[in-house]
Tab-separated table of C-alpha atoms in Angstrom:
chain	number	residue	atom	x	y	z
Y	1	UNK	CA	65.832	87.171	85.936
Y	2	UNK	CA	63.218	86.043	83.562
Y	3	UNK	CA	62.862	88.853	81.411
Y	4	UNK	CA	66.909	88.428	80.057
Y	5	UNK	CA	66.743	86.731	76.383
Y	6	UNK	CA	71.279	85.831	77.543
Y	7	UNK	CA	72.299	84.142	80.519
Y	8	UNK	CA	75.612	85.471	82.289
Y	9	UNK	CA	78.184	83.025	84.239
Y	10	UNK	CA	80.836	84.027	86.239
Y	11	UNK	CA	83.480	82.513	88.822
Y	12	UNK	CA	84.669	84.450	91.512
Y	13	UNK	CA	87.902	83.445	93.609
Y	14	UNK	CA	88.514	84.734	96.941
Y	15	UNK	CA	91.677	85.777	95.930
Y	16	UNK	CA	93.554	89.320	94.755
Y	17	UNK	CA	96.000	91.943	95.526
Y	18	UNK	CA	94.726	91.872	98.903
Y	19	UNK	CA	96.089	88.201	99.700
Y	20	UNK	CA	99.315	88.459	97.781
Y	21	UNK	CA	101.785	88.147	100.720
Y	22	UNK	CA	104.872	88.514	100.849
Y	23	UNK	CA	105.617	91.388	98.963
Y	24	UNK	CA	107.435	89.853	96.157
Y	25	UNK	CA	104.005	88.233	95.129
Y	26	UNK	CA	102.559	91.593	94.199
Y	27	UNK	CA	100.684	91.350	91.327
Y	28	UNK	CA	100.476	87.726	90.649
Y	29	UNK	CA	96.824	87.407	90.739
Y	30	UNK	CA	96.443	89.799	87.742
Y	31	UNK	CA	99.208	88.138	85.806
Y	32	UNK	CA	97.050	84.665	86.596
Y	33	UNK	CA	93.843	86.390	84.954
Y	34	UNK	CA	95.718	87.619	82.506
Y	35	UNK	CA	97.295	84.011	81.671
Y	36	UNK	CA	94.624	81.795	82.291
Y	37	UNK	CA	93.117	82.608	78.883
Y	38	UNK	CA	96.711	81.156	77.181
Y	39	UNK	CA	96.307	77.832	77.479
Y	40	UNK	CA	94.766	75.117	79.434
Y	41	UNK	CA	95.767	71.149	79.015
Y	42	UNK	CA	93.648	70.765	76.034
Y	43	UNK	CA	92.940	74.222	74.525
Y	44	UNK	CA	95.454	76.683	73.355
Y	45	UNK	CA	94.650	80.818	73.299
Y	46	UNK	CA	93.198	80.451	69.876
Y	47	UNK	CA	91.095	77.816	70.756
Y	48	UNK	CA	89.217	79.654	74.159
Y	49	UNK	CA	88.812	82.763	71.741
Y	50	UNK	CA	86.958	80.263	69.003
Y	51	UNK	CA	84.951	78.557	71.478
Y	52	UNK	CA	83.187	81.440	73.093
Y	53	UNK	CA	82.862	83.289	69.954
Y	54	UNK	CA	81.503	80.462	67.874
Y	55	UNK	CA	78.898	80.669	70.307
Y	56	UNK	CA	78.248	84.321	70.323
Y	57	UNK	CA	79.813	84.819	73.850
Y	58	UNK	CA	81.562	87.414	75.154
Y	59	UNK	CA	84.115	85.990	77.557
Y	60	UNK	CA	86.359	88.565	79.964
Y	61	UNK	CA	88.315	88.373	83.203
Y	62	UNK	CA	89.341	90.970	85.779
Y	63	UNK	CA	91.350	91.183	89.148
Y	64	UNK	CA	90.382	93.612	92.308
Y	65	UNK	CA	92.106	93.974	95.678
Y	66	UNK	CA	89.975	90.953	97.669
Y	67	UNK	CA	88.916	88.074	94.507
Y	68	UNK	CA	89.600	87.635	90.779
Y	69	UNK	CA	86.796	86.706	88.710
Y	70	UNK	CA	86.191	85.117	84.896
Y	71	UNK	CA	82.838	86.036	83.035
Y	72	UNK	CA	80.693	84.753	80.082
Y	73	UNK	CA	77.724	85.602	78.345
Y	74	UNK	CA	75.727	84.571	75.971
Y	75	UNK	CA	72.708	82.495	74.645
Y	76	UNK	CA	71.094	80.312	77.823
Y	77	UNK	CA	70.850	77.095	75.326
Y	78	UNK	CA	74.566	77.591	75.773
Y	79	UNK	CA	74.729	78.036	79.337
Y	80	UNK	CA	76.308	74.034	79.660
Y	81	UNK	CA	79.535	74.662	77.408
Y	82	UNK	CA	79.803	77.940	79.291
Y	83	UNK	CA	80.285	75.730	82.427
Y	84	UNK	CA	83.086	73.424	80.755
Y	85	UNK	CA	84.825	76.369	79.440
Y	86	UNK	CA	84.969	78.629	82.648
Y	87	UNK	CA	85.792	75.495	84.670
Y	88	UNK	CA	88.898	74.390	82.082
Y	89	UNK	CA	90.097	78.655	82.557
Y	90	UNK	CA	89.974	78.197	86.285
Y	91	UNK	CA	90.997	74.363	86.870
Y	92	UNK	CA	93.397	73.495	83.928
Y	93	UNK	CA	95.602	76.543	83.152
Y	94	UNK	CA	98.871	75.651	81.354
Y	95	UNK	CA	101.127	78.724	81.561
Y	96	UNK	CA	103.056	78.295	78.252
Y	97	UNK	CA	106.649	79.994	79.052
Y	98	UNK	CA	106.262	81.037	75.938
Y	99	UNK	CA	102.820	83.089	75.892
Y	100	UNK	CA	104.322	84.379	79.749
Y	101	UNK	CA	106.513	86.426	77.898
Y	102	UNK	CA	104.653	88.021	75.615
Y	103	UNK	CA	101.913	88.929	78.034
Y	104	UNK	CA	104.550	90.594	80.722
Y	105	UNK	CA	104.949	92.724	77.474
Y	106	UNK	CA	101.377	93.456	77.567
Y	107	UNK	CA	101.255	94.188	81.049
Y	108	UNK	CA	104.116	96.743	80.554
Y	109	UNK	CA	102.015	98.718	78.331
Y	110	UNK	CA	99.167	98.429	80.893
Y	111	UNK	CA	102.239	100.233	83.783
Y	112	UNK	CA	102.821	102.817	81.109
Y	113	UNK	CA	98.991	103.782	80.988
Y	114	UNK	CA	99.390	103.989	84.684
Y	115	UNK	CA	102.274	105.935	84.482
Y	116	UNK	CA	101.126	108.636	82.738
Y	117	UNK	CA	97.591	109.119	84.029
Y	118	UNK	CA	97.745	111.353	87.036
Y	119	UNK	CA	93.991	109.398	88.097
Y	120	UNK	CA	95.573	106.337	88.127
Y	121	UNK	CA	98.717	107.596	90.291
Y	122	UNK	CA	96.849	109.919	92.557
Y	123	UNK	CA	94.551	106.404	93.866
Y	124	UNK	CA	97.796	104.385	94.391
Y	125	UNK	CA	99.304	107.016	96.336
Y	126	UNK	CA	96.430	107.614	98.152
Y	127	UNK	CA	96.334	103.721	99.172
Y	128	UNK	CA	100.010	103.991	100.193
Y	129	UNK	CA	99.107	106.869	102.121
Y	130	UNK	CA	96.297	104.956	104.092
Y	131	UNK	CA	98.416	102.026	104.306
Y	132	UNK	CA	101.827	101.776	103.552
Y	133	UNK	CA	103.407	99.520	101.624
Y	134	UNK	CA	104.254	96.842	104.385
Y	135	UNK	CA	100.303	95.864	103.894
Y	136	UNK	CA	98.889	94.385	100.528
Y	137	UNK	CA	96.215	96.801	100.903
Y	138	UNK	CA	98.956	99.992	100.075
Y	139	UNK	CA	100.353	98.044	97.046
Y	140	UNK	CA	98.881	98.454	93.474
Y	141	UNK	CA	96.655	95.988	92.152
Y	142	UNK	CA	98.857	95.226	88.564
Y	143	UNK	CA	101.755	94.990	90.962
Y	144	UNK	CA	105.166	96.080	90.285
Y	145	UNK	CA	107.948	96.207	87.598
Y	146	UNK	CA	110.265	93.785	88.800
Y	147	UNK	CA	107.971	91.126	90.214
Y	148	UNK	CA	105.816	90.931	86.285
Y	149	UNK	CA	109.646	90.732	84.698
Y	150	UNK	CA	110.364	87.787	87.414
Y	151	UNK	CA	107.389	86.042	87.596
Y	152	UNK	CA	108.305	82.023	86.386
Y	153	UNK	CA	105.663	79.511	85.170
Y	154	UNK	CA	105.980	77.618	88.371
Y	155	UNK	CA	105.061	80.099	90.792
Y	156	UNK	CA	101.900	80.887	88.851
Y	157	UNK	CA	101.087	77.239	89.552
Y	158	UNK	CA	101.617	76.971	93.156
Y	159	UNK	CA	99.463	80.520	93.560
Y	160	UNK	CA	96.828	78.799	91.423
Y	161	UNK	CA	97.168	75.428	93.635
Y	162	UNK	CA	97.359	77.497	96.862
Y	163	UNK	CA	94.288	80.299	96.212
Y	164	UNK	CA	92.228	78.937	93.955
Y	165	UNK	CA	90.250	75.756	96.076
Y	166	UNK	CA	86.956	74.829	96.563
Y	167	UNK	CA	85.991	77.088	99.730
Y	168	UNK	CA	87.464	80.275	98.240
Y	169	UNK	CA	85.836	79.742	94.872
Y	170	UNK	CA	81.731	81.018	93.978
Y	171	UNK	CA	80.067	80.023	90.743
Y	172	UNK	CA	76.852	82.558	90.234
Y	173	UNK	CA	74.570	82.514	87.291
Y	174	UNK	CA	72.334	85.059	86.054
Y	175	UNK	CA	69.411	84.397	83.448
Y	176	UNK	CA	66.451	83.287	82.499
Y	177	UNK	CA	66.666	79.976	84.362
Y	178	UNK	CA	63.308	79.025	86.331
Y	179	UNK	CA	63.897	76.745	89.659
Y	180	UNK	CA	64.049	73.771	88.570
Y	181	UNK	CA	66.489	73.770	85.782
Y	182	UNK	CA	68.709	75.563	88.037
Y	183	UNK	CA	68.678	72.880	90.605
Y	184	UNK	CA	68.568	70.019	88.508
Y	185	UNK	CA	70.161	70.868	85.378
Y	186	UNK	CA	72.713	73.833	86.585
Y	187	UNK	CA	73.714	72.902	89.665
Y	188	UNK	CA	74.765	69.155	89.175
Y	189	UNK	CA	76.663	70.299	85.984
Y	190	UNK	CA	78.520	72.865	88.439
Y	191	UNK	CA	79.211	70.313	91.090
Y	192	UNK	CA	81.007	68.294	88.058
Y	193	UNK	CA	82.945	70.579	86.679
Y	194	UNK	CA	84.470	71.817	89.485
Y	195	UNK	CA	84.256	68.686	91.892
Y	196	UNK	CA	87.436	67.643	91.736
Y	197	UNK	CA	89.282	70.577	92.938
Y	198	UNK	CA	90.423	70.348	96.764
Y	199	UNK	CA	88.316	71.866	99.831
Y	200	UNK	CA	91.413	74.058	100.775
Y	201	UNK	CA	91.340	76.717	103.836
Y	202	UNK	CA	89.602	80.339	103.588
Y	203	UNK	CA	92.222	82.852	102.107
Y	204	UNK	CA	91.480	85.203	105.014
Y	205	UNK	CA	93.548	88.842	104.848
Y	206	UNK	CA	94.947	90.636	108.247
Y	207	UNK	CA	93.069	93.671	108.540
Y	208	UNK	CA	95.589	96.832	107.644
Y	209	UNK	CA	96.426	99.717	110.057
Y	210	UNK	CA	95.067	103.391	108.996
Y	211	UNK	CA	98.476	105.477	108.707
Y	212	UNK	CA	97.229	108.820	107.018
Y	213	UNK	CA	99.746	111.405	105.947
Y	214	UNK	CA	100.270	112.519	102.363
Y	215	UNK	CA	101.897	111.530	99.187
Y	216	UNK	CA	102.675	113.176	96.004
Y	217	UNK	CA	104.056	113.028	92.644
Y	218	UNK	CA	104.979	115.445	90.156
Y	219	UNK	CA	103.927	114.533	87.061
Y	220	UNK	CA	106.145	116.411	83.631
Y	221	UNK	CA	104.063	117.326	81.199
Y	222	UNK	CA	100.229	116.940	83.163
Y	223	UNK	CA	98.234	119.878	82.707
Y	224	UNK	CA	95.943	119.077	86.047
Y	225	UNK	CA	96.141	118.558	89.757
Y	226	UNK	CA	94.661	115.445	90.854
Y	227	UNK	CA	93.573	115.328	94.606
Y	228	UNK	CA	92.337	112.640	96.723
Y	229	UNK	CA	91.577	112.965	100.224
Y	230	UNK	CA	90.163	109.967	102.484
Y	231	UNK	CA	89.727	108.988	105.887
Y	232	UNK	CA	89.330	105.651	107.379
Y	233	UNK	CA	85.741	103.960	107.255
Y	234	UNK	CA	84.505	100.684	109.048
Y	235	UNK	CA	85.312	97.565	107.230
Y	236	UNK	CA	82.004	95.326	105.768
Y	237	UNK	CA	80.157	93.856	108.693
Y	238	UNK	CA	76.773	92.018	109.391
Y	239	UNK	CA	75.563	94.926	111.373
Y	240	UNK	CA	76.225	97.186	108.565
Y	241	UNK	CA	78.248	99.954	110.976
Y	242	UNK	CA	80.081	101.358	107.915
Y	243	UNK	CA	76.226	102.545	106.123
Y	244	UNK	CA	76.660	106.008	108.135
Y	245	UNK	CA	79.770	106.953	106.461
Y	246	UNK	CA	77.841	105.233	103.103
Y	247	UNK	CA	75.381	108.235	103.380
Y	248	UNK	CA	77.573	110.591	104.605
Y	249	UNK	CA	79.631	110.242	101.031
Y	250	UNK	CA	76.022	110.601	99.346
Y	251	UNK	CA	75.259	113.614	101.370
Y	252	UNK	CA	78.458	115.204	100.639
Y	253	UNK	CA	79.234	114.435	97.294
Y	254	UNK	CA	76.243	112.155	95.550
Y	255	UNK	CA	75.053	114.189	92.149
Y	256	UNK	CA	75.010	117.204	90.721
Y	257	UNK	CA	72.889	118.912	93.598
Y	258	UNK	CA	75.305	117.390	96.579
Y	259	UNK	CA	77.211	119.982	98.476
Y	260	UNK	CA	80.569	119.037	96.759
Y	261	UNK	CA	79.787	119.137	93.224
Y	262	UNK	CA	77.257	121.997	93.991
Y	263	UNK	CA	79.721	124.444	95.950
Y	264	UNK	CA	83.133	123.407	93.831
Y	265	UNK	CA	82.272	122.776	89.916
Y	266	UNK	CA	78.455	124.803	89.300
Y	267	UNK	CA	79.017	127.491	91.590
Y	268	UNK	CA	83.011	128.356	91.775
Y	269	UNK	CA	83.752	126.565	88.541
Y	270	UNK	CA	86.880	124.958	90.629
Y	271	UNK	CA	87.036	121.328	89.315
Y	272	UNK	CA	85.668	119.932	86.161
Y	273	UNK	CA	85.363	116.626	88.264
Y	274	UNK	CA	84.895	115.621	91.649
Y	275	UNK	CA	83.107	112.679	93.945
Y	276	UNK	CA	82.858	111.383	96.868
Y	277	UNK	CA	82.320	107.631	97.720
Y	278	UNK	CA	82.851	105.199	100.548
Y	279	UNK	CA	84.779	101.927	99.503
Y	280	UNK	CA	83.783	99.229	101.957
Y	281	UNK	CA	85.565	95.870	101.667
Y	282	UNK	CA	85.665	93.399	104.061
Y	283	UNK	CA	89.164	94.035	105.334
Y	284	UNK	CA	88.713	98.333	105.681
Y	285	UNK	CA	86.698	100.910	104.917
Y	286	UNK	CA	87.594	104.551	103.146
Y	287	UNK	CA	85.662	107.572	102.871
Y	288	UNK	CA	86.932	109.062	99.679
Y	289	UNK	CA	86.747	112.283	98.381
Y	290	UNK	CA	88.291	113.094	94.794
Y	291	UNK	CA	88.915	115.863	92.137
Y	292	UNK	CA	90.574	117.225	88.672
Y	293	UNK	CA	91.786	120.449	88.642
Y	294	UNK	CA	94.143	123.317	87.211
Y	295	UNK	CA	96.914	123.713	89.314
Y	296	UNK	CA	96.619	127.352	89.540
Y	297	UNK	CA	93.030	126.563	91.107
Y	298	UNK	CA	94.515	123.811	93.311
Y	299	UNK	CA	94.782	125.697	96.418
Y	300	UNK	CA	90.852	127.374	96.147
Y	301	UNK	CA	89.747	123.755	95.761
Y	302	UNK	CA	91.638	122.121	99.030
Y	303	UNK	CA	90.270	125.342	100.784
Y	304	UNK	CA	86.720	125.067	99.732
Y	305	UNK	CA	86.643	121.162	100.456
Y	306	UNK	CA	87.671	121.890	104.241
Y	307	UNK	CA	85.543	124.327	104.577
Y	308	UNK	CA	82.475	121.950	103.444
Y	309	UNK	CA	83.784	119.192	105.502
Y	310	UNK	CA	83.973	122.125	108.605
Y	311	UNK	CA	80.745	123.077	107.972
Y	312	UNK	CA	79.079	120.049	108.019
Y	313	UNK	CA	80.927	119.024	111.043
Y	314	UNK	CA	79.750	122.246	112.977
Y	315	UNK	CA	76.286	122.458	111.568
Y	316	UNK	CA	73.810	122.000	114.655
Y	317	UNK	CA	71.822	119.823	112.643
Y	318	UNK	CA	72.302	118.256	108.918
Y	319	UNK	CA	69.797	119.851	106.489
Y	320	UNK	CA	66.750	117.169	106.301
Y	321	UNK	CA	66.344	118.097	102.568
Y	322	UNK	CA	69.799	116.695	101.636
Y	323	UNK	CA	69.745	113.745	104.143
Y	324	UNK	CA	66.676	112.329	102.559
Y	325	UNK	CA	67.950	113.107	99.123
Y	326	UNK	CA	71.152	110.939	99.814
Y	327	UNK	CA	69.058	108.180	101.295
Y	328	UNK	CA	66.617	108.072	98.340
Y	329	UNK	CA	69.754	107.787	95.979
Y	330	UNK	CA	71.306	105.362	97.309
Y	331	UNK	CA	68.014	103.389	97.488
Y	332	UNK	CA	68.071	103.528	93.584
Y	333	UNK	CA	71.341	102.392	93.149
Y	334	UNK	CA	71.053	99.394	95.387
Y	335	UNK	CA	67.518	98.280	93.825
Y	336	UNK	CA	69.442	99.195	90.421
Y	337	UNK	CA	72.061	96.745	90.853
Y	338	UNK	CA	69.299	93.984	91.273
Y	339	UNK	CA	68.753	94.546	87.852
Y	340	UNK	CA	71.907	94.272	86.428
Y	341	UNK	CA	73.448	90.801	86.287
Y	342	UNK	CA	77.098	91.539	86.976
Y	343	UNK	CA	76.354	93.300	89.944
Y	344	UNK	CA	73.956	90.937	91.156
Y	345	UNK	CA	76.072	87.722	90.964
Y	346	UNK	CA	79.069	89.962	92.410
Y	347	UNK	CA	77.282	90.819	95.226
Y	348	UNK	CA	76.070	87.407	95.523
Y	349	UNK	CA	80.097	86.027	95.466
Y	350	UNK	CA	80.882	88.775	98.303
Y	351	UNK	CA	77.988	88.041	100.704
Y	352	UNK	CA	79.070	84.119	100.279
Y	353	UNK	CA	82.444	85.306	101.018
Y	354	UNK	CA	82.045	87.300	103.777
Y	355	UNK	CA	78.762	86.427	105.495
Y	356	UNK	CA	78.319	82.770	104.193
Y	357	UNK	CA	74.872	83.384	103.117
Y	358	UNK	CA	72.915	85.512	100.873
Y	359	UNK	CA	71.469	88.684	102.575
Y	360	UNK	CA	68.676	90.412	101.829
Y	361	UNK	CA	68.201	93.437	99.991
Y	362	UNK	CA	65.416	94.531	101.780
Y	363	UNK	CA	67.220	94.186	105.013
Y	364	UNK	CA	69.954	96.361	103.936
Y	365	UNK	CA	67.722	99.084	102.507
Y	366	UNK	CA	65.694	98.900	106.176
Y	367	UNK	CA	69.499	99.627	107.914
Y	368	UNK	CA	69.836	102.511	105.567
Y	369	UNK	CA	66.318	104.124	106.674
Y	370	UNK	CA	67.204	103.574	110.366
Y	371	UNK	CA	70.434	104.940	110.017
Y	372	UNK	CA	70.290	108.772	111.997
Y	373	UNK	CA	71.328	112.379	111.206
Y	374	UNK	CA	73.268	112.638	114.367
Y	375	UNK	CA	75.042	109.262	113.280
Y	376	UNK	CA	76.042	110.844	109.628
Y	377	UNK	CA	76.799	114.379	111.276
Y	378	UNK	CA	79.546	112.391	113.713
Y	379	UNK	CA	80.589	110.921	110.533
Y	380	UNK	CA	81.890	114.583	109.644
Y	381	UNK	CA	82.769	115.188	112.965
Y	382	UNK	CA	85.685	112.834	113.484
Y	383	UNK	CA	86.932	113.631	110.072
Y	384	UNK	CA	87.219	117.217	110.964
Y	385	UNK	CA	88.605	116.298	114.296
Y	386	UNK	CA	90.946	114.403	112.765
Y	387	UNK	CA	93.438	112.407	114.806
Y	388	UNK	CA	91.817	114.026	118.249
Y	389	UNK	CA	90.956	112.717	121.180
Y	390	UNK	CA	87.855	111.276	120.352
Y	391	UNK	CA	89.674	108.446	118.672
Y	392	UNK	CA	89.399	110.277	114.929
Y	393	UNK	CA	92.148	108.831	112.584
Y	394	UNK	CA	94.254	110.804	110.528
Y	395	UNK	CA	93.466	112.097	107.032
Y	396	UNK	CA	95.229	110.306	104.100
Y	397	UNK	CA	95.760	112.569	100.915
Y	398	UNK	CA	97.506	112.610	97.556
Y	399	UNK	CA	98.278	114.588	94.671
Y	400	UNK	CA	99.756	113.280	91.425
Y	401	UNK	CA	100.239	115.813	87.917
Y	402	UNK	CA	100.892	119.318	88.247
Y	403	UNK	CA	101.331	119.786	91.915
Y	404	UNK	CA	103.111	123.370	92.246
Y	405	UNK	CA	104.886	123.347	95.803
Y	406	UNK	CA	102.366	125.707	97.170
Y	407	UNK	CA	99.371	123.141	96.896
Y	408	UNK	CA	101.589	120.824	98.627
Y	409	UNK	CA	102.210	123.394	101.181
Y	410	UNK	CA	98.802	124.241	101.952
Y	411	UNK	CA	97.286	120.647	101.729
Y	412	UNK	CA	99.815	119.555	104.309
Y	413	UNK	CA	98.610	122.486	106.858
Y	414	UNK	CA	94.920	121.633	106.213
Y	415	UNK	CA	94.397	118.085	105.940
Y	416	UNK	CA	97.887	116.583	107.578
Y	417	UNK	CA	99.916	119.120	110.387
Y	418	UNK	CA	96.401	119.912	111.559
Y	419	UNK	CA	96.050	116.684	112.584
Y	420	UNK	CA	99.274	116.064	114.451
């Protein structure tokens, strides 16, 4: 990327919520990332902040369901100390006992956000709903209550010595750096920093079973309904099988002219947000549809969403118009992301991950153009078929705020009984 004037680094760990079995680990890779910035064997937490600023970096961490990753930016004459420091974060954390306990106070505020945002409650519900809670994949990334308050020093050390090893781990760099100081300068400096750390096994995950059904909570003292409705997608794959439901969620519900936003905020005025996206990771796939709205509208909404997903399952043919605006969309956002560094190098970490190799862009963009309308309209069809013969899995649904009995009511005789 030769046009940056700062160079980003980043290390990603094939490791997260995803891989934190059995239960009573829940939450322990977040608590890591959190930690890992406390101390290391020869830098305290005041010392990591004055390195990286003295520098004018920005340094920042953050855990998702299948890796954890630590980032740094800043000026590329730095790029070598950003090396050492990221490497001392992920090799040499300390855990003070002392700096454990405040930060499970800090995570306790970060529950209480959770707590009280009915966005925040409606996706973990919605996970449970798809998954249970028997799977990583239905538990909450930040984990639970009792496992932050019981958390000691010395299980944060064996995760760190169990996950974190050599094949799970992917250093990416993104900056102005021609060819040959990457392979001469950056990549020996890589290969000495993190060296010594042991080969290890892949942390692999055991793909979840799709469950469906509904969940709700009853927020006191929300004002709005929060609804999200999903049904299972294919997991990431070489052959790309999931990129049909990909541009069936941009058909449906992919800017301001899509179908969903069209029919249920500018015309009927019914939400004053909703979206539709499919999450692809390599253990599942969803095909998520979500939306904020007064409870006394709640019902109107569910209504109008089935009917959209009906009529698009029904239709004798998808309209050409909004198939080819989906497609060109999602072109721009994939050829955007090869602009932007974090996205890049995270893409990078995942295709290592998953694939073992880089792929290439263009490749994926020539999938998207061969993929059919009859492929995206049986996309709708087996999520209006539901759990049917044809194999269709059940719908998976939540609501979290305001939910008046009623909504629950009718969402459970469109989107769950109908199923049965």
């Amino acid at each position: 990327m030769p046009w940056r004037a700062t160079v980003s680094l980043s290390v990603f760990i094939r490791t997260g919520s995803l891989h934190e079995t059995p239960a009573r680990l829940n939450g322990i890779s977040h608590v890591v990332e959190h930690m890992a910035f406390k101390g290391t064997a020869t830098r305290d937490c005041q010392r990591i902040n004055l390195d990286a600023e003295r520098l004018g970096a920005e340094v920042n961490a953050h855990t998702d369901k299948d890796h954890t990753a630590f980032h740094i930016e800043g000026l590329p004459q730095d790029l070598p100390a950003f090396v050492e420091m990221l490497a001392d974060l992920v090799l040499n954390p300390s855990f003070p006992a002392e700096e454990l306990e405040r930060e499970r106070g800090v995570i306790e505020q970060e529950f209480s956000e959770y707590d009280e945002d009915p966005v925040s409650q409606a996706f973990q519900l919605f996970d449970r709903a798809c998954f249970g809670t028997l799977h990583p994949a239905g538990r909450p990334i930040i984990g639970t209550r009792a496992n932050i308050k019981r958390f000691a020093r010395e299980e944060l050390l064996d995760y760190v010595q169990r996950q974190y090893t050599a094949c799970n781990v992917v250093v990416a760099v993104a900056g102005p750096l021609g060819a040959a100081e990457f392979d001469t300068g950056f990549v020996p400096r890589v290969a000495a920093a993190f060296g010594a750390m042991p080969p290890g096994t892949p942390n692999l995950i055991e793909p979840p079973a799709w469950l469906g059904g509904m969940k709700t909570r009853r927020m006191a003292g929300s004002g709005q309904c929060q609804l999200v409705l999903g049904y299972a997608a294919p997991a990431l794959a070489a052959d790309d099988a999931h990129l049909p439901h990909v541009l069936a969620a941009a058909l449906l519900g992919e800017g301001m002219s899509s179908p969903l936003l069209d029919e249920i905020r500018e015309r009927r005025g019914l939400a004053y947000h909703a979206g539709c996206a499919a999450d692809i990771l390599p253990h599942s796939g969803q095909f998520v549809i979500d939306a904020a709205t007064a409870p006394e509208q709640a019902v109107e909404l569910l209504e109008a969403v089935h009917a959209l997903l009906r009529q698009l399952a029904e239709a004798p043919a998808l309209d050409a118009t909004a198939l080819e605006r989906a497609r060109r969309q999602l072109t721009m956002r994939a050829l955007r992301a090869l602009e932007q560094p974090a996205r890049r190098m995270e893409n990078a970490a995942l295709d290592l991950f998953s694939f073992g190799h880089l792929r290439e862009p263009q490749a994926w963009l020539d999938r998207l153009q061969a993929v059919s309308a009859a492929e995206v309209r049986a996309v709708f069809a087996r999520m209006h078929q539901g759990g049917g013969a044809d194999g269709g899995q059940p719908a998976a649904l939540a609501l979290a705020g305001s939910v008046p009995a009623k909504v629950r009511e009718r969402a459970a005789a469109l989107f769950v009984d109908a199923a049965a």
